[in-house]
């Protein structure tokens, strides 16, 4: 309906150390850990493509080259598979259109905000998406597609949020919600403020920030001028908080499920949930899970 600049670029920060998954992530990037048979990064890239985003920007670091390899053509593998009569369909989503994937390096992991800032020259003067691949968002339509739909209506900046039991709020970034916009089934809320890990008695809501954002390019300048925040890292939440009041800021409550695959428990939960839903292995996994639970 609008003449807003479309969202064509998504930044995937994948330069983190993944210390919570050591030793698994010593030589393998966390973002390549698979949920059943698809790496986390593949779920996130597919979600972006579903939302009409065709420029994928990886902010990588040392030891993360395998992520780029994953989206390349593997001639030897493919030739061997063809010779053996195997279908290449399983590799379809991994073949990028030439030029669609761009990488920049974050030499030192100075935090999420700094990782995003490293992509400033490629983002340029366009609104862009940010997708954290270790947060697995499962929904139809996908989380980013839901956000792009909201963006086409209200423009400005958007973050995806989820409602959690209030006692969990101190572990997350939460929004201070303003008015609920009409339409969107109550899923679009004005954002008055953002608070990182508030004590329970000071939590402004139970809506936690999950790993999907649509931001205006001005955030890059805010990040540039920012002091280091919690943990000596340059925080994205702080930069976004400083933009509230100068530009429209809304939260989209995601209609779907989110798995925090940056944590071990969340990763196991996602594996089990998605395995149980699979046509090919679901019934077997259910039988095994039931047997294990009987002890
Ligand atoms: P996390 O907070 O999960 O950090 O980053 P991490 O380093 O990956 O993992 P732990 O906490 O040590 O186990 C969230 C996202 O931001 C990226 C990560 O790769 C992940 O996708 N990130 C984080 C960067 O790209 N650079 C950073 O400096 C920090």
PDB file of C-alpha atoms and ligand atoms in Angstrom:
ATOM      1  CA  UNK A   1       0.000   0.000   0.000  1.00  0.00           C
ATOM      2  CA  UNK A   2       2.870   2.376   0.630  1.00  0.00           C
ATOM      3  CA  UNK A   3       5.893   3.879  -1.062  1.00  0.00           C
ATOM      4  CA  UNK A   4       8.124   2.786   1.791  1.00  0.00           C
ATOM      5  CA  UNK A   5      11.521   1.495   0.792  1.00  0.00           C
ATOM      6  CA  UNK A   6      11.184  -2.303   0.672  1.00  0.00           C
ATOM      7  CA  UNK A   7      13.264  -4.443   3.009  1.00  0.00           C
ATOM      8  CA  UNK A   8      15.751  -6.186   0.743  1.00  0.00           C
ATOM      9  CA  UNK A   9      18.761  -6.647   3.020  1.00  0.00           C
ATOM     10  CA  UNK A  10      19.181  -8.739   6.127  1.00  0.00           C
ATOM     11  CA  UNK A  11      22.205  -8.726   8.398  1.00  0.00           C
ATOM     12  CA  UNK A  12      23.040 -12.014  10.126  1.00  0.00           C
ATOM     13  CA  UNK A  13      25.553 -11.491  12.941  1.00  0.00           C
ATOM     14  CA  UNK A  14      27.443 -14.783  13.134  1.00  0.00           C
ATOM     15  CA  UNK A  15      30.754 -13.706  14.644  1.00  0.00           C
ATOM     16  CA  UNK A  16      30.032 -14.654  18.273  1.00  0.00           C
ATOM     17  CA  UNK A  17      32.245 -17.123  20.116  1.00  0.00           C
ATOM     18  CA  UNK A  18      29.436 -19.499  21.094  1.00  0.00           C
ATOM     19  CA  UNK A  19      31.043 -20.210  24.461  1.00  0.00           C
ATOM     20  CA  UNK A  20      27.895 -21.806  25.858  1.00  0.00           C
ATOM     21  CA  UNK A  21      28.291 -24.659  23.375  1.00  0.00           C
ATOM     22  CA  UNK A  22      31.947 -25.447  23.884  1.00  0.00           C
ATOM     23  CA  UNK A  23      33.572 -27.771  23.074  1.00  0.00           C
ATOM     24  CA  UNK A  24      31.133 -28.347  20.154  1.00  0.00           C
ATOM     25  CA  UNK A  25      31.750 -24.834  18.834  1.00  0.00           C
ATOM     26  CA  UNK A  26      35.533 -24.873  19.056  1.00  0.00           C
ATOM     27  CA  UNK A  27      35.941 -25.685  15.352  1.00  0.00           C
ATOM     28  CA  UNK A  28      32.319 -25.554  14.149  1.00  0.00           C
ATOM     29  CA  UNK A  29      30.352 -22.299  14.142  1.00  0.00           C
ATOM     30  CA  UNK A  30      27.341 -22.371  16.463  1.00  0.00           C
ATOM     31  CA  UNK A  31      25.218 -21.270  13.519  1.00  0.00           C
ATOM     32  CA  UNK A  32      25.974 -24.534  11.702  1.00  0.00           C
ATOM     33  CA  UNK A  33      24.744 -26.762  14.505  1.00  0.00           C
ATOM     34  CA  UNK A  34      21.805 -28.668  13.036  1.00  0.00           C
ATOM     35  CA  UNK A  35      18.257 -28.943  14.277  1.00  0.00           C
ATOM     36  CA  UNK A  36      17.582 -32.459  12.944  1.00  0.00           C
ATOM     37  CA  UNK A  37      19.232 -32.029   9.516  1.00  0.00           C
ATOM     38  CA  UNK A  38      19.242 -28.302   8.775  1.00  0.00           C
ATOM     39  CA  UNK A  39      21.780 -25.935  10.299  1.00  0.00           C
ATOM     40  CA  UNK A  40      20.431 -23.014  12.315  1.00  0.00           C
ATOM     41  CA  UNK A  41      21.686 -20.525   9.735  1.00  0.00           C
ATOM     42  CA  UNK A  42      19.681 -22.277   7.028  1.00  0.00           C
ATOM     43  CA  UNK A  43      16.416 -21.829   8.946  1.00  0.00           C
ATOM     44  CA  UNK A  44      17.126 -18.107   9.329  1.00  0.00           C
ATOM     45  CA  UNK A  45      18.142 -17.537   5.697  1.00  0.00           C
ATOM     46  CA  UNK A  46      15.023 -19.401   4.495  1.00  0.00           C
ATOM     47  CA  UNK A  47      12.907 -17.219   6.792  1.00  0.00           C
ATOM     48  CA  UNK A  48      14.452 -14.074   5.272  1.00  0.00           C
ATOM     49  CA  UNK A  49      13.908 -15.273   1.727  1.00  0.00           C
ATOM     50  CA  UNK A  50      10.289 -16.099   2.507  1.00  0.00           C
ATOM     51  CA  UNK A  51       9.898 -12.449   3.575  1.00  0.00           C
ATOM     52  CA  UNK A  52      11.159 -11.250   0.174  1.00  0.00           C
ATOM     53  CA  UNK A  53      14.686 -10.442   1.328  1.00  0.00           C
ATOM     54  CA  UNK A  54      17.295 -11.299  -1.291  1.00  0.00           C
ATOM     55  CA  UNK A  55      20.489  -9.724   0.011  1.00  0.00           C
ATOM     56  CA  UNK A  56      22.043 -11.759   2.784  1.00  0.00           C
ATOM     57  CA  UNK A  57      24.826 -10.104   4.754  1.00  0.00           C
ATOM     58  CA  UNK A  58      26.865 -12.298   7.095  1.00  0.00           C
ATOM     59  CA  UNK A  59      28.986 -10.599   9.720  1.00  0.00           C
ATOM     60  CA  UNK A  60      31.538 -13.344  10.256  1.00  0.00           C
ATOM     61  CA  UNK A  61      34.693 -13.805  12.248  1.00  0.00           C
ATOM     62  CA  UNK A  62      37.643 -16.159  12.453  1.00  0.00           C
ATOM     63  CA  UNK A  63      36.686 -19.809  12.162  1.00  0.00           C
ATOM     64  CA  UNK A  64      33.332 -19.028  10.557  1.00  0.00           C
ATOM     65  CA  UNK A  65      34.215 -19.656   6.910  1.00  0.00           C
ATOM     66  CA  UNK A  66      32.181 -22.879   6.859  1.00  0.00           C
ATOM     67  CA  UNK A  67      29.000 -20.765   7.025  1.00  0.00           C
ATOM     68  CA  UNK A  68      29.840 -19.227   3.656  1.00  0.00           C
ATOM     69  CA  UNK A  69      30.816 -22.653   2.268  1.00  0.00           C
ATOM     70  CA  UNK A  70      27.398 -23.946   3.252  1.00  0.00           C
ATOM     71  CA  UNK A  71      25.768 -21.609   0.725  1.00  0.00           C
ATOM     72  CA  UNK A  72      28.234 -22.350  -2.070  1.00  0.00           C
ATOM     73  CA  UNK A  73      28.057 -25.008  -4.791  1.00  0.00           C
ATOM     74  CA  UNK A  74      29.870 -28.189  -3.741  1.00  0.00           C
ATOM     75  CA  UNK A  75      30.888 -29.604  -7.138  1.00  0.00           C
ATOM     76  CA  UNK A  76      32.487 -32.823  -5.949  1.00  0.00           C
ATOM     77  CA  UNK A  77      29.637 -33.648  -3.624  1.00  0.00           C
ATOM     78  CA  UNK A  78      27.016 -32.880  -6.251  1.00  0.00           C
ATOM     79  CA  UNK A  79      28.784 -34.812  -9.031  1.00  0.00           C
ATOM     80  CA  UNK A  80      29.190 -37.828  -6.808  1.00  0.00           C
ATOM     81  CA  UNK A  81      25.554 -37.677  -5.765  1.00  0.00           C
ATOM     82  CA  UNK A  82      24.415 -37.449  -9.389  1.00  0.00           C
ATOM     83  CA  UNK A  83      26.653 -40.395 -10.335  1.00  0.00           C
ATOM     84  CA  UNK A  84      25.057 -42.406  -7.558  1.00  0.00           C
ATOM     85  CA  UNK A  85      21.552 -41.454  -8.644  1.00  0.00           C
ATOM     86  CA  UNK A  86      20.799 -39.373  -5.528  1.00  0.00           C
ATOM     87  CA  UNK A  87      18.488 -36.359  -5.663  1.00  0.00           C
ATOM     88  CA  UNK A  88      20.062 -32.933  -5.230  1.00  0.00           C
ATOM     89  CA  UNK A  89      16.809 -31.444  -3.921  1.00  0.00           C
ATOM     90  CA  UNK A  90      18.131 -31.466  -0.340  1.00  0.00           C
ATOM     91  CA  UNK A  91      20.783 -28.970  -1.430  1.00  0.00           C
ATOM     92  CA  UNK A  92      18.442 -26.572  -3.272  1.00  0.00           C
ATOM     93  CA  UNK A  93      18.107 -24.030  -0.453  1.00  0.00           C
ATOM     94  CA  UNK A  94      21.870 -23.969   0.073  1.00  0.00           C
ATOM     95  CA  UNK A  95      22.655 -22.695  -3.418  1.00  0.00           C
ATOM     96  CA  UNK A  96      22.766 -18.926  -3.321  1.00  0.00           C
ATOM     97  CA  UNK A  97      22.192 -16.789  -6.376  1.00  0.00           C
ATOM     98  CA  UNK A  98      25.631 -15.374  -7.280  1.00  0.00           C
ATOM     99  CA  UNK A  99      26.114 -12.045  -5.541  1.00  0.00           C
ATOM    100  CA  UNK A 100      23.266 -12.536  -3.065  1.00  0.00           C
ATOM    101  CA  UNK A 101      25.513 -13.375  -0.136  1.00  0.00           C
ATOM    102  CA  UNK A 102      27.950 -10.776   1.089  1.00  0.00           C
ATOM    103  CA  UNK A 103      30.272 -11.153   4.047  1.00  0.00           C
ATOM    104  CA  UNK A 104      32.048  -8.670   6.264  1.00  0.00           C
ATOM    105  CA  UNK A 105      34.376  -9.496   9.116  1.00  0.00           C
ATOM    106  CA  UNK A 106      34.050  -8.469  12.712  1.00  0.00           C
ATOM    107  CA  UNK A 107      37.688  -8.845  13.732  1.00  0.00           C
ATOM    108  CA  UNK A 108      37.001  -8.819  17.464  1.00  0.00           C
ATOM    109  CA  UNK A 109      33.641  -9.941  18.912  1.00  0.00           C
ATOM    110  CA  UNK A 110      32.795  -6.677  20.653  1.00  0.00           C
ATOM    111  CA  UNK A 111      29.102  -7.423  20.904  1.00  0.00           C
ATOM    112  CA  UNK A 112      25.967  -7.577  18.805  1.00  0.00           C
ATOM    113  CA  UNK A 113      25.766  -3.811  18.276  1.00  0.00           C
ATOM    114  CA  UNK A 114      29.323  -3.706  17.012  1.00  0.00           C
ATOM    115  CA  UNK A 115      28.657  -6.665  14.687  1.00  0.00           C
ATOM    116  CA  UNK A 116      25.739  -4.814  13.102  1.00  0.00           C
ATOM    117  CA  UNK A 117      27.820  -1.648  12.761  1.00  0.00           C
ATOM    118  CA  UNK A 118      30.432  -3.651  10.797  1.00  0.00           C
ATOM    119  CA  UNK A 119      27.824  -4.009   8.021  1.00  0.00           C
ATOM    120  CA  UNK A 120      27.192  -0.261   7.685  1.00  0.00           C
ATOM    121  CA  UNK A 121      28.790   0.188   4.237  1.00  0.00           C
ATOM    122  CA  UNK A 122      26.721  -2.625   2.747  1.00  0.00           C
ATOM    123  CA  UNK A 123      23.482  -1.564   4.417  1.00  0.00           C
ATOM    124  CA  UNK A 124      23.989   1.985   3.141  1.00  0.00           C
ATOM    125  CA  UNK A 125      20.964   4.222   3.251  1.00  0.00           C
ATOM    126  CA  UNK A 126      18.237   1.581   3.337  1.00  0.00           C
ATOM    127  CA  UNK A 127      16.073   0.131   6.091  1.00  0.00           C
ATOM    128  CA  UNK A 128      17.260  -3.395   6.808  1.00  0.00           C
ATOM    129  CA  UNK A 129      16.473  -6.522   8.769  1.00  0.00           C
ATOM    130  CA  UNK A 130      18.567  -8.158  11.477  1.00  0.00           C
ATOM    131  CA  UNK A 131      18.190 -11.862  12.157  1.00  0.00           C
ATOM    132  CA  UNK A 132      19.899 -13.719  14.993  1.00  0.00           C
ATOM    133  CA  UNK A 133      20.212 -17.286  13.743  1.00  0.00           C
ATOM    134  CA  UNK A 134      20.452 -18.867  17.175  1.00  0.00           C
ATOM    135  CA  UNK A 135      16.869 -17.807  17.839  1.00  0.00           C
ATOM    136  CA  UNK A 136      14.801 -20.259  15.850  1.00  0.00           C
ATOM    137  CA  UNK A 137      11.400 -18.836  14.946  1.00  0.00           C
ATOM    138  CA  UNK A 138       8.814 -21.335  13.741  1.00  0.00           C
ATOM    139  CA  UNK A 139       5.568 -20.038  12.291  1.00  0.00           C
ATOM    140  CA  UNK A 140       3.427 -19.717   9.179  1.00  0.00           C
ATOM    141  CA  UNK A 141       4.018 -17.169   7.826  1.00  0.00           C
ATOM    142  CA  UNK A 142       7.487 -16.877   9.282  1.00  0.00           C
ATOM    143  CA  UNK A 143       8.472 -14.234  11.802  1.00  0.00           C
ATOM    144  CA  UNK A 144      10.231 -11.928   9.332  1.00  0.00           C
ATOM    145  CA  UNK A 145       7.325 -12.174   6.872  1.00  0.00           C
ATOM    146  CA  UNK A 146       4.982 -11.079   9.686  1.00  0.00           C
ATOM    147  CA  UNK A 147       7.299  -8.176  10.472  1.00  0.00           C
ATOM    148  CA  UNK A 148       7.606  -7.059   6.853  1.00  0.00           C
ATOM    149  CA  UNK A 149       3.824  -7.039   6.621  1.00  0.00           C
ATOM    150  CA  UNK A 150       3.642  -4.773   9.686  1.00  0.00           C
ATOM    151  CA  UNK A 151       6.465  -2.606   8.306  1.00  0.00           C
ATOM    152  CA  UNK A 152       4.520  -2.072   5.089  1.00  0.00           C
ATOM    153  CA  UNK A 153       1.753  -0.569   7.231  1.00  0.00           C
ATOM    154  CA  UNK A 154       3.614   1.506   9.802  1.00  0.00           C
ATOM    155  CA  UNK A 155       7.201   1.896   8.559  1.00  0.00           C
ATOM    156  CA  UNK A 156       9.911   3.059  10.956  1.00  0.00           C
ATOM    157  CA  UNK A 157      11.587   0.563  13.267  1.00  0.00           C
ATOM    158  CA  UNK A 158      10.141  -2.751  14.375  1.00  0.00           C
ATOM    159  CA  UNK A 159      11.220  -5.451  16.772  1.00  0.00           C
ATOM    160  CA  UNK A 160       9.713  -8.848  17.269  1.00  0.00           C
ATOM    161  CA  UNK A 161       8.541  -9.670  20.789  1.00  0.00           C
ATOM    162  CA  UNK A 162       7.131 -12.662  22.618  1.00  0.00           C
ATOM    163  CA  UNK A 163       5.132 -12.853  25.794  1.00  0.00           C
ATOM    164  CA  UNK A 164       6.737 -14.997  28.502  1.00  0.00           C
ATOM    165  CA  UNK A 165       5.751 -15.779  32.118  1.00  0.00           C
ATOM    166  CA  UNK A 166       6.695 -12.646  34.072  1.00  0.00           C
ATOM    167  CA  UNK A 167       9.220 -14.465  36.303  1.00  0.00           C
ATOM    168  CA  UNK A 168      11.392 -15.118  33.213  1.00  0.00           C
ATOM    169  CA  UNK A 169      11.638 -11.429  32.301  1.00  0.00           C
ATOM    170  CA  UNK A 170      14.848 -10.629  34.294  1.00  0.00           C
ATOM    171  CA  UNK A 171      16.837 -12.794  31.835  1.00  0.00           C
ATOM    172  CA  UNK A 172      15.837 -10.819  28.758  1.00  0.00           C
ATOM    173  CA  UNK A 173      15.500  -7.422  27.117  1.00  0.00           C
ATOM    174  CA  UNK A 174      11.893  -6.219  27.409  1.00  0.00           C
ATOM    175  CA  UNK A 175       9.813  -3.417  25.956  1.00  0.00           C
ATOM    176  CA  UNK A 176       7.987  -0.670  27.774  1.00  0.00           C
ATOM    177  CA  UNK A 177       4.773  -0.855  25.741  1.00  0.00           C
ATOM    178  CA  UNK A 178       2.661   2.090  24.640  1.00  0.00           C
ATOM    179  CA  UNK A 179      -0.602   2.042  22.721  1.00  0.00           C
ATOM    180  CA  UNK A 180      -1.784  -1.068  20.905  1.00  0.00           C
ATOM    181  CA  UNK A 181      -2.469  -0.242  17.265  1.00  0.00           C
ATOM    182  CA  UNK A 182      -5.861  -1.059  15.808  1.00  0.00           C
ATOM    183  CA  UNK A 183      -5.940  -3.972  13.391  1.00  0.00           C
ATOM    184  CA  UNK A 184      -3.208  -6.629  13.359  1.00  0.00           C
ATOM    185  CA  UNK A 185      -5.232  -8.590  15.933  1.00  0.00           C
ATOM    186  CA  UNK A 186      -3.623  -6.607  18.751  1.00  0.00           C
ATOM    187  CA  UNK A 187      -0.157  -7.754  17.680  1.00  0.00           C
ATOM    188  CA  UNK A 188       1.315  -4.331  16.969  1.00  0.00           C
ATOM    189  CA  UNK A 189       2.305  -2.201  19.947  1.00  0.00           C
ATOM    190  CA  UNK A 190       4.016   1.141  20.187  1.00  0.00           C
ATOM    191  CA  UNK A 191       7.371   0.958  21.986  1.00  0.00           C
ATOM    192  CA  UNK A 192       8.101   3.664  24.585  1.00  0.00           C
ATOM    193  CA  UNK A 193      11.292   2.187  25.929  1.00  0.00           C
ATOM    194  CA  UNK A 194      13.580  -0.830  26.030  1.00  0.00           C
ATOM    195  CA  UNK A 195      15.083  -2.269  29.190  1.00  0.00           C
ATOM    196  CA  UNK A 196      17.815  -4.917  29.304  1.00  0.00           C
ATOM    197  CA  UNK A 197      17.328  -7.582  32.014  1.00  0.00           C
ATOM    198  CA  UNK A 198      15.132  -5.613  34.461  1.00  0.00           C
ATOM    199  CA  UNK A 199      14.615  -6.790  38.062  1.00  0.00           C
ATOM    200  CA  UNK A 200      11.198  -8.448  38.371  1.00  0.00           C
ATOM    201  CA  UNK A 201       9.620  -5.570  40.328  1.00  0.00           C
ATOM    202  CA  UNK A 202      10.718  -3.031  37.696  1.00  0.00           C
ATOM    203  CA  UNK A 203       9.746  -4.986  34.569  1.00  0.00           C
ATOM    204  CA  UNK A 204       7.614  -2.739  32.339  1.00  0.00           C
ATOM    205  CA  UNK A 205       6.023  -5.751  30.586  1.00  0.00           C
ATOM    206  CA  UNK A 206       6.413  -9.451  29.889  1.00  0.00           C
ATOM    207  CA  UNK A 207       7.125  -8.839  26.194  1.00  0.00           C
ATOM    208  CA  UNK A 208      10.693  -9.923  25.548  1.00  0.00           C
ATOM    209  CA  UNK A 209      12.743  -8.875  22.549  1.00  0.00           C
ATOM    210  CA  UNK A 210      13.414 -11.840  20.305  1.00  0.00           C
ATOM    211  CA  UNK A 211      16.023 -11.938  17.586  1.00  0.00           C
ATOM    212  CA  UNK A 212      14.325 -10.220  14.657  1.00  0.00           C
ATOM    213  CA  UNK A 213      14.473  -6.515  13.865  1.00  0.00           C
ATOM    214  CA  UNK A 214      13.698  -4.084  11.056  1.00  0.00           C
ATOM    215  CA  UNK A 215      15.670  -0.903  11.576  1.00  0.00           C
ATOM    216  CA  UNK A 216      16.252   2.371   9.800  1.00  0.00           C
ATOM    217  CA  UNK A 217      19.826   3.046   8.653  1.00  0.00           C
ATOM    218  CA  UNK A 218      20.233   5.861  11.207  1.00  0.00           C
ATOM    219  CA  UNK A 219      20.886   3.163  13.819  1.00  0.00           C
ATOM    220  CA  UNK A 220      24.366   2.826  12.319  1.00  0.00           C
ATOM    221  CA  UNK A 221      25.218   6.383  13.326  1.00  0.00           C
ATOM    222  CA  UNK A 222      23.824   5.786  16.800  1.00  0.00           C
ATOM    223  CA  UNK A 223      25.988   2.675  17.115  1.00  0.00           C
ATOM    224  CA  UNK A 224      29.025   4.585  15.929  1.00  0.00           C
ATOM    225  CA  UNK A 225      28.736   7.168  18.683  1.00  0.00           C
ATOM    226  CA  UNK A 226      27.976   4.718  21.423  1.00  0.00           C
ATOM    227  CA  UNK A 227      29.959   3.914  24.502  1.00  0.00           C
ATOM    228  CA  UNK A 228      30.392   0.310  25.546  1.00  0.00           C
ATOM    229  CA  UNK A 229      27.502  -0.950  27.690  1.00  0.00           C
ATOM    230  CA  UNK A 230      26.868  -4.063  29.791  1.00  0.00           C
ATOM    231  CA  UNK A 231      29.739  -6.557  29.661  1.00  0.00           C
ATOM    232  CA  UNK A 232      32.031  -4.092  27.877  1.00  0.00           C
ATOM    233  CA  UNK A 233      30.141  -4.803  24.641  1.00  0.00           C
ATOM    234  CA  UNK A 234      28.463  -2.408  22.234  1.00  0.00           C
ATOM    235  CA  UNK A 235      24.798  -3.178  22.760  1.00  0.00           C
ATOM    236  CA  UNK A 236      22.142  -3.066  20.072  1.00  0.00           C
ATOM    237  CA  UNK A 237      19.392  -2.578  22.640  1.00  0.00           C
ATOM    238  CA  UNK A 238      21.045   0.620  23.915  1.00  0.00           C
ATOM    239  CA  UNK A 239      21.322   2.028  20.384  1.00  0.00           C
ATOM    240  CA  UNK A 240      17.698   1.225  19.611  1.00  0.00           C
ATOM    241  CA  UNK A 241      16.567   2.750  22.890  1.00  0.00           C
ATOM    242  CA  UNK A 242      18.242   6.002  21.900  1.00  0.00           C
ATOM    243  CA  UNK A 243      16.277   6.113  18.645  1.00  0.00           C
ATOM    244  CA  UNK A 244      12.881   5.887  20.368  1.00  0.00           C
ATOM    245  CA  UNK A 245      11.188   9.273  20.213  1.00  0.00           C
ATOM    246  CA  UNK A 246      13.115  10.346  17.132  1.00  0.00           C
ATOM    247  CA  UNK A 247      11.535   7.735  14.834  1.00  0.00           C
ATOM    248  CA  UNK A 248       8.446   5.484  14.956  1.00  0.00           C
ATOM    249  CA  UNK A 249       9.142   2.317  16.962  1.00  0.00           C
ATOM    250  CA  UNK A 250       6.792  -0.658  17.190  1.00  0.00           C
ATOM    251  CA  UNK A 251       6.834  -4.216  18.454  1.00  0.00           C
ATOM    252  CA  UNK A 252       5.243  -7.116  16.599  1.00  0.00           C
ATOM    253  CA  UNK A 253       4.093  -9.971  18.808  1.00  0.00           C
ATOM    254  CA  UNK A 254       5.135 -13.028  16.835  1.00  0.00           C
ATOM    255  CA  UNK A 255       2.345 -15.513  16.161  1.00  0.00           C
ATOM    256  CA  UNK A 256       4.448 -18.665  16.334  1.00  0.00           C
ATOM    257  CA  UNK A 257       7.025 -20.464  18.432  1.00  0.00           C
ATOM    258  CA  UNK A 258      10.514 -19.377  19.367  1.00  0.00           C
ATOM    259  CA  UNK A 259      13.350 -21.636  20.495  1.00  0.00           C
ATOM    260  CA  UNK A 260      16.413 -20.138  22.137  1.00  0.00           C
ATOM    261  CA  UNK A 261      18.993 -22.315  20.423  1.00  0.00           C
ATOM    262  CA  UNK A 262      21.851 -20.303  21.926  1.00  0.00           C
ATOM    263  CA  UNK A 263      21.181 -22.239  25.144  1.00  0.00           C
ATOM    264  CA  UNK A 264      21.594 -25.984  25.510  1.00  0.00           C
ATOM    265  CA  UNK A 265      18.111 -26.587  26.881  1.00  0.00           C
ATOM    266  CA  UNK A 266      16.515 -24.497  24.114  1.00  0.00           C
ATOM    267  CA  UNK A 267      18.544 -26.348  21.506  1.00  0.00           C
ATOM    268  CA  UNK A 268      17.433 -29.759  22.779  1.00  0.00           C
ATOM    269  CA  UNK A 269      13.822 -28.526  22.991  1.00  0.00           C
ATOM    270  CA  UNK A 270      13.938 -27.336  19.360  1.00  0.00           C
ATOM    271  CA  UNK A 271      15.467 -30.611  18.209  1.00  0.00           C
ATOM    272  CA  UNK A 272      12.793 -32.646  19.942  1.00  0.00           C
ATOM    273  CA  UNK A 273       9.894 -30.409  18.874  1.00  0.00           C
ATOM    274  CA  UNK A 274      10.876 -30.327  15.217  1.00  0.00           C
ATOM    275  CA  UNK A 275      11.824 -33.999  15.097  1.00  0.00           C
ATOM    276  CA  UNK A 276       8.417 -34.968  16.510  1.00  0.00           C
ATOM    277  CA  UNK A 277       6.722 -32.974  13.739  1.00  0.00           C
ATOM    278  CA  UNK A 278       8.663 -34.543  10.893  1.00  0.00           C
ATOM    279  CA  UNK A 279       6.795 -36.861   8.574  1.00  0.00           C
ATOM    280  CA  UNK A 280       9.820 -39.074   7.981  1.00  0.00           C
ATOM    281  CA  UNK A 281      11.019 -39.626  11.562  1.00  0.00           C
ATOM    282  CA  UNK A 282       8.305 -38.169  13.846  1.00  0.00           C
ATOM    283  CA  UNK A 283       6.613 -41.461  14.762  1.00  0.00           C
ATOM    284  CA  UNK A 284       9.938 -43.173  15.546  1.00  0.00           C
ATOM    285  CA  UNK A 285      11.143 -40.235  17.649  1.00  0.00           C
ATOM    286  CA  UNK A 286       7.880 -40.234  19.612  1.00  0.00           C
ATOM    287  CA  UNK A 287       8.239 -43.931  20.391  1.00  0.00           C
ATOM    288  CA  UNK A 288      11.814 -43.433  21.524  1.00  0.00           C
ATOM    289  CA  UNK A 289      10.950 -40.369  23.643  1.00  0.00           C
ATOM    290  CA  UNK A 290       8.122 -42.212  25.342  1.00  0.00           C
ATOM    291  CA  UNK A 291      10.361 -45.185  26.070  1.00  0.00           C
ATOM    292  CA  UNK A 292      13.070 -42.938  27.527  1.00  0.00           C
ATOM    293  CA  UNK A 293      10.567 -41.080  29.700  1.00  0.00           C
ATOM    294  CA  UNK A 294       9.198 -44.331  31.116  1.00  0.00           C
ATOM    295  CA  UNK A 295      12.757 -44.869  32.325  1.00  0.00           C
TER     296      UNK A 295
HETATM  297  P1  LIG B   1      25.206 -14.384  21.757  1.00  0.00           P
HETATM  298  O1  LIG B   1      24.848 -13.417  22.789  1.00  0.00           O
HETATM  299  O2  LIG B   1      24.419 -15.652  21.709  1.00  0.00           O
HETATM  300  O3  LIG B   1      26.773 -14.699  21.891  1.00  0.00           O
HETATM  301  O4  LIG B   1      25.122 -13.654  20.355  1.00  0.00           O
HETATM  302  P2  LIG B   1      27.642 -15.859  21.302  1.00  0.00           P
HETATM  303  O5  LIG B   1      29.061 -15.425  21.363  1.00  0.00           O
HETATM  304  O6  LIG B   1      27.163 -16.297  19.961  1.00  0.00           O
HETATM  305  O7  LIG B   1      27.395 -17.102  22.269  1.00  0.00           O
HETATM  306  P3  LIG B   1      27.820 -17.350  23.798  1.00  0.00           P
HETATM  307  O8  LIG B   1      26.945 -16.457  24.625  1.00  0.00           O
HETATM  308  O9  LIG B   1      29.286 -17.105  23.962  1.00  0.00           O
HETATM  309  O10 LIG B   1      27.486 -18.800  23.987  1.00  0.00           O
HETATM  310  C1  LIG B   1      23.916 -13.484  19.646  1.00  0.00           C
HETATM  311  C2  LIG B   1      24.231 -13.392  18.147  1.00  0.00           C
HETATM  312  O11 LIG B   1      25.116 -12.303  17.896  1.00  0.00           O
HETATM  313  C3  LIG B   1      26.313 -12.737  17.268  1.00  0.00           C
HETATM  314  C4  LIG B   1      26.406 -14.220  17.572  1.00  0.00           C
HETATM  315  O12 LIG B   1      27.141 -14.897  16.556  1.00  0.00           O
HETATM  316  C5  LIG B   1      24.951 -14.642  17.640  1.00  0.00           C
HETATM  317  O13 LIG B   1      24.418 -14.951  16.354  1.00  0.00           O
HETATM  318  N1  LIG B   1      27.456 -11.943  17.789  1.00  0.00           N
HETATM  319  C6  LIG B   1      27.599 -11.760  19.139  1.00  0.00           C
HETATM  320  C7  LIG B   1      28.363 -11.393  16.910  1.00  0.00           C
HETATM  321  O14 LIG B   1      28.245 -11.552  15.673  1.00  0.00           O
HETATM  322  N2  LIG B   1      29.395 -10.664  17.414  1.00  0.00           N
HETATM  323  C8  LIG B   1      29.563 -10.458  18.744  1.00  0.00           C
HETATM  324  O15 LIG B   1      30.526  -9.755  19.118  1.00  0.00           O
HETATM  325  C9  LIG B   1      28.649 -11.021  19.621  1.00  0.00           C
END
